[in-house]
Amino acid sequence: MAVAKAPKIVPWTSTEEYMNVADWLYSTELRERKRGVAVVKAWRARGRVPAAIEATANLAEILIADQERRQGMSISQLRHMYSMALIRFVNSIVDLEQRGTFAQSMTTLATRIGMPAWFVELRHTCTHEQIPSLMVLRSACEQAHSWIGDYYWKRQARTLPEDTMAHIREAISAYVTLRAKAKGDGSNASTPVKKGTADARAFETAKKSLKLLLGQLHEDAVRLYVVPVLVEPGFLVPDDKRLRSRFPDCAMPARLIQQWSSILRLFTEAWGESLFFEELLSGIVATLLPDPNELSIFESSERSPSTSHAATLVAWIGWIIQNYYVPDNTTASPAISLDDLLEGCLRSPCYYSRAVLRIVSAHDPTLKRELRPFVDFMGKALTALVAVESETKAGSAKKGIRFSEESLRQEEELMAQRLKQTFEAETEMTDVQAMHMDSTIDPSEARTQAAPAAASRWSCLAQPAWSPCPIGTLGDGSIPSLEWPSWLDDVPLHLTS
Amino acid sequence: MFTPRATRSARAGQTASPIRSSQSPRPASSTPAAEASKELISMDPKYLPNVTTWRPELASTTIAVEAKYAKGKRILSSISLNEPLASRYGVVFDISQDHMIAFQGIVDICVLSGTITTYEYVISTNDPWMRIYSPSSHPLATLRIPKSRSSSGSKRSKKVQAEDDDMIQMQALWNEHMSAKGNVEDGARTVVALRYVGCGIEQIGLAAPPYRNLFSLKPFIERKGAGMPKKFGKRRIALARIKAAFRAIKLDSGGLDHEVETDDVESDDDALEGDMAVDEESDDEDVAMVAERAQLEHALAYSIGLPGFTAVGHLTAELQLLQAPQDWISVLDQASNAPLQLDDAFEPIPPVYVVAGGQGLGKSTFSRFLANRLINRYGCVFYMETDLGQSELAPPGALALTMLTDPLFGPPFTHVGQVEPYHAVYLGATTPKNDPDRYVSAIRRLSSIYREYVSSVRVARKQALGTTSETNVNDARAMDEQIVPLLVNTQGWLKGLGLDLHYSLCQEVRPTNYIQFYDPSTASSVTNAGSMQSQLEYEMPGYDGSSGREPIIDFDSIPDCDPQLAWVSAMGFERATQLLYSKTQAQNKVAADTGENVSNHSLVTGTAEASNRKGPKLSAHDMRTLALLMLFYSSSSGARTAVNTQAWNADLRKLDNPSWNMQEPLASRCPLAVQWSDLVVWLGEEDIPPSQVLRALNGMVVGVICVAAAASPDAHTWTDDELRGLYSEKGISDQGAIELSQPGSRALLSSSVREYRSAHIADYSNDARPLPQIVYGYPNINTTTFLTHAIIRSVDPTEGHIHLLLPPLVTSQAEGLNGSTTEATLSKPLHRIVGILKGPGSGASGIELPVWAMVSGGYAERAMGFAKHKLR
């Protein structure tokens, strides 16, 4: 296995937090701006903050301080602060562009990233000459603040995700339908394309806007927005059920490929074959297969797609594997890796995952050998399930269900009894622990003791009350809101001596 | 059956070098093959090599292997015939004077007869089992016989635990063997028992995949293939592999045939000649050579038969040997033998060693050697850590004074966080550049604590001696036992502010011995730049010119400080490589005397392989990551816990005694919870608004601060009542927070918060949860000490709890936590904790939680999943 690539750690806990800060830093309300600056300060203590965010917060903080004038700063103090913020802003942003062996001039780099030359000049004046007037600096910092909003924050394309998804939906469907119109309706290419027709022109504009959108979307956006859109009905899976694939053969309708191959090529150009198709595969698997943590084996969930929808998705998997996957045993290294796909399938065995595994087996003889036991097992389990279901249907359906429920409950009780017997000692211990934990949690009870014993300050979180979860989240997996009221920031500090 | 002999000595084989020495006898070929095969099946390694030996005298690219004595598992199997025992215990073998064993892996060793030295520590029969680490990231550790037998430990006999059944039985076995065989000569030999102990560290790959090969060594053939120039093609590797496999089969089945061997393989000097003459022929010879070496390692592994311990038969390009040049040895010898200086009152002055030098010169390695030598002599040593970036005994970010009684047998991450510091100051950053004043005052504090300790010991001794007799100055051994020396590990930053800080350090510490590194390569290139002469001088390990020795510190300017200066040559990566591939000192001197021809010649061969070498495998950042991971994944404090199993044969699993648990991800571990109002949160210089403090703490590494336990001259020592006095009904009191903080800090006291709230906030409710005491500043270094690192695993705002992951140093003594015993005593580290210090973020050289700690166990995906759910 290849060396696992280390994920990048960012100081914010969620995209939501990130977007909130973006909003706050550009809010017209002083209170919200302050909050944004405060959160960025917390981020700084947590990890590496991108230079653009750092610069935005610095500029915002100075602007706030100027607006408030609470600290009673003199004009020269303000000018110094403004100029330092400006110098740091220009340097940190331009330095990001500084690549290669030879250093390039600031002006060249600034032009390349579209930074107004005025900032660079001001930076020079601030550093080497007289500090400019407060009016000039104030206006420069305001402009810099809004420039960085365009340069960085808007380009992150992480404005409200619903909007992004809507944009993507719009652009993709416009491209696909217009292309179909412009290049003839696919099935029988009766009307050859003529340049200059209205359709072709419309298609060109759609293509351009799609390309523009793709350029703006970060790689993360593929997983978050593009793939979810593609697996929705109406995209890779047509709305018209007659155009979909069917089980068990899951043949790919030729029409679909004709419709989609060109836009898929655009996607691969934008993000690379392996990235895009791996994301698409895992997106499809996630749609096909319910979360194994939530469901028991072979239980069907409400979120599951309809049969024909699933069949078409399986067909797409087959198409992707056929065109882009090279089995390991041949010389070329595989363009895409199936690890995630296989893991997903094996973790949640069901009818669909068996179909997917079959397709994989068909394309990779080595994997086929390894996968056969799993496929066989799934097949057997599925036949058993089908048999049970048909039996219940044959008899009185209600009775059958009740029977099975009852037997389950009986078994459950039996298990519980056994568990109790086996782990009686342990359970007692846990009870004791729980009691002690309660005593520490409940402040009133703990404080009744005259002098609180130091030992009771610490308690060990044990399994029943606490379950493993990612670092930073609580036992139930939630990310708590960790902000105290903002008035705390105004409480005067005590100077120790 | 392999033929033991010196292989591929050097191209200079025809010169005077004694490569084909008489010490490589071939086994008598007259031994009937049938007998041999029978014996082999019954594990008689009569014809197996039992020692991998690398003779520095014969150093070129060669490891010479001897099959002089066949001990091996034979002793074990002949005496006890106990299967699980045999699989766990390695060979009992002997090493001759001029050989050493280079190995990779982890092993417990115990000396049954004679003495042995590793990491410059002399292990004798009095010592308990010692665990030695030799990871692939560092030069190979070696076992060899100490050159000077004088320095056997003085105090260390006390450490032998009588209840270490394991060792007693091992010694019994050995004695039984001695008496049974009537082997008089065996008594004079050095005999070492090896034990396999699954300590868990070898599974580091589970916790951090990039480091998964830290303790495994690739088979010789693969190493050879990786290190060889292109000339050594794939075809030949494949051929060699087949040959080796074939021989291995023969070896395993016992059907050894040395006729074939001795005829088949020619001596390597011939092989090399062939190499030069005809390329085609040399192919086969090379294949033969590679195959033989591969087989040799296989045979070694077979004969030692210990999992996790790989003796290295031949140094391939990626391997380095842990070696000390002659000038190091003489300085170390000085440290372990020189008589103590006496002060005016004829009292011995405890030596204070400062090791100084730039980065990448071998300072850490030397300090480790010196620490071990000092422990050997004095029984224990105070180790003062002043290198924030690459600490030896604790994860980075702290200045610490630690009492060491166990030698250091591995790189820092193998012994990180095992010992509670005597006193420590947490800075929370990997460099002192952002707070130089605090750095210096911390050193001042630690030095004064050391001096306080020394004088208290002296007073105690005088009282013990009473008026009856004076100190016997002549009894050197007795004097050593009363002394605890200090060893100061300094940082490699010696420019600008770094130099100023180093000067301040010397002012505070006042060394009696100052050991400075100098780089002979820069020295000679300055004197006669670019000439061939300088090249040769560079290669000469014993270079002893005095140029380039610029003292870093002018000690004349420091009053009361006149240290003995010692110079040691830098052992950077390149020089170590050159040393390995050029000749040893003795030979080099000869070469230099007789003309450059010889050394020139040997250099050519050396550099060919040397050029394939890569630099150090772990960066400073890697070392910090590993140190933090090892700290939090460790499962017991004190790696060398005595194995105490009465039924040692019955339950061998207990021997495993894992010191690390890499299988359970950190995120799966039950944390300790504490009310945040019971903690002071120090934020140092960080500009975090109070409303954002919880956000800034969640998921971060912090320093755990507790009340000082060490006796100190200028501050009071805490009592249980005083500790209790810090707390009020609502957690730590305002007065407590002020008392614990450095003067000049700004504190957000709970009383101020209450007042402000009642005055300004409309919906003021009385039942609001109290806040922690937030202090913008640092803990008071006189009243508090840094205990260890902790991970703030999560924060529960509804309960007002902070959930912490603490290393076992703290938690192992917290077992009775939820029991009925609630006495608050200073004896338990957990109960001394009064707060946490959050250093700067990782963007400002702060201490960062390694990414592997967060993602291991598939938690990254889950975490991202949560983030996604939140969006919907």
mmCIF file of C-alpha atoms in Angstrom, chain A residues 174-186 191 199 203 255 259:
data_model
loop_
_atom_site.group_PDB
_atom_site.id
_atom_site.type_symbol
_atom_site.label_atom_id
_atom_site.label_comp_id
_atom_site.label_asym_id
_atom_site.label_seq_id
_atom_site.Cartn_x
_atom_site.Cartn_y
_atom_site.Cartn_z
ATOM 1 C CA ALA A 174 -27.240 23.827 -19.539
ATOM 2 C CA TYR A 175 -24.092 22.356 -20.977
ATOM 3 C CA VAL A 176 -25.562 18.916 -21.511
ATOM 4 C CA THR A 177 -28.841 19.989 -23.058
ATOM 5 C CA LEU A 178 -27.306 22.644 -25.256
ATOM 6 C CA ARG A 179 -24.617 20.289 -26.419
ATOM 7 C CA ALA A 180 -27.231 17.749 -27.335
ATOM 8 C CA LYS A 181 -29.048 20.397 -29.314
ATOM 9 C CA ALA A 182 -25.956 21.771 -30.978
ATOM 10 C CA LYS A 183 -24.418 18.433 -31.894
ATOM 11 C CA GLY A 184 -27.645 16.810 -32.931
ATOM 12 C CA ASP A 185 -29.848 14.840 -30.657
ATOM 13 C CA GLY A 186 -27.394 12.056 -30.191
ATOM 14 C CA THR A 191 -28.447 17.524 -38.393
ATOM 15 C CA ASP A 199 -27.685 26.561 -30.768
ATOM 16 C CA PHE A 203 -23.571 25.937 -26.390
ATOM 17 C CA ARG A 255 -27.282 7.411 -25.263
ATOM 18 C CA GLN A 259 -24.590 12.680 -23.535
#
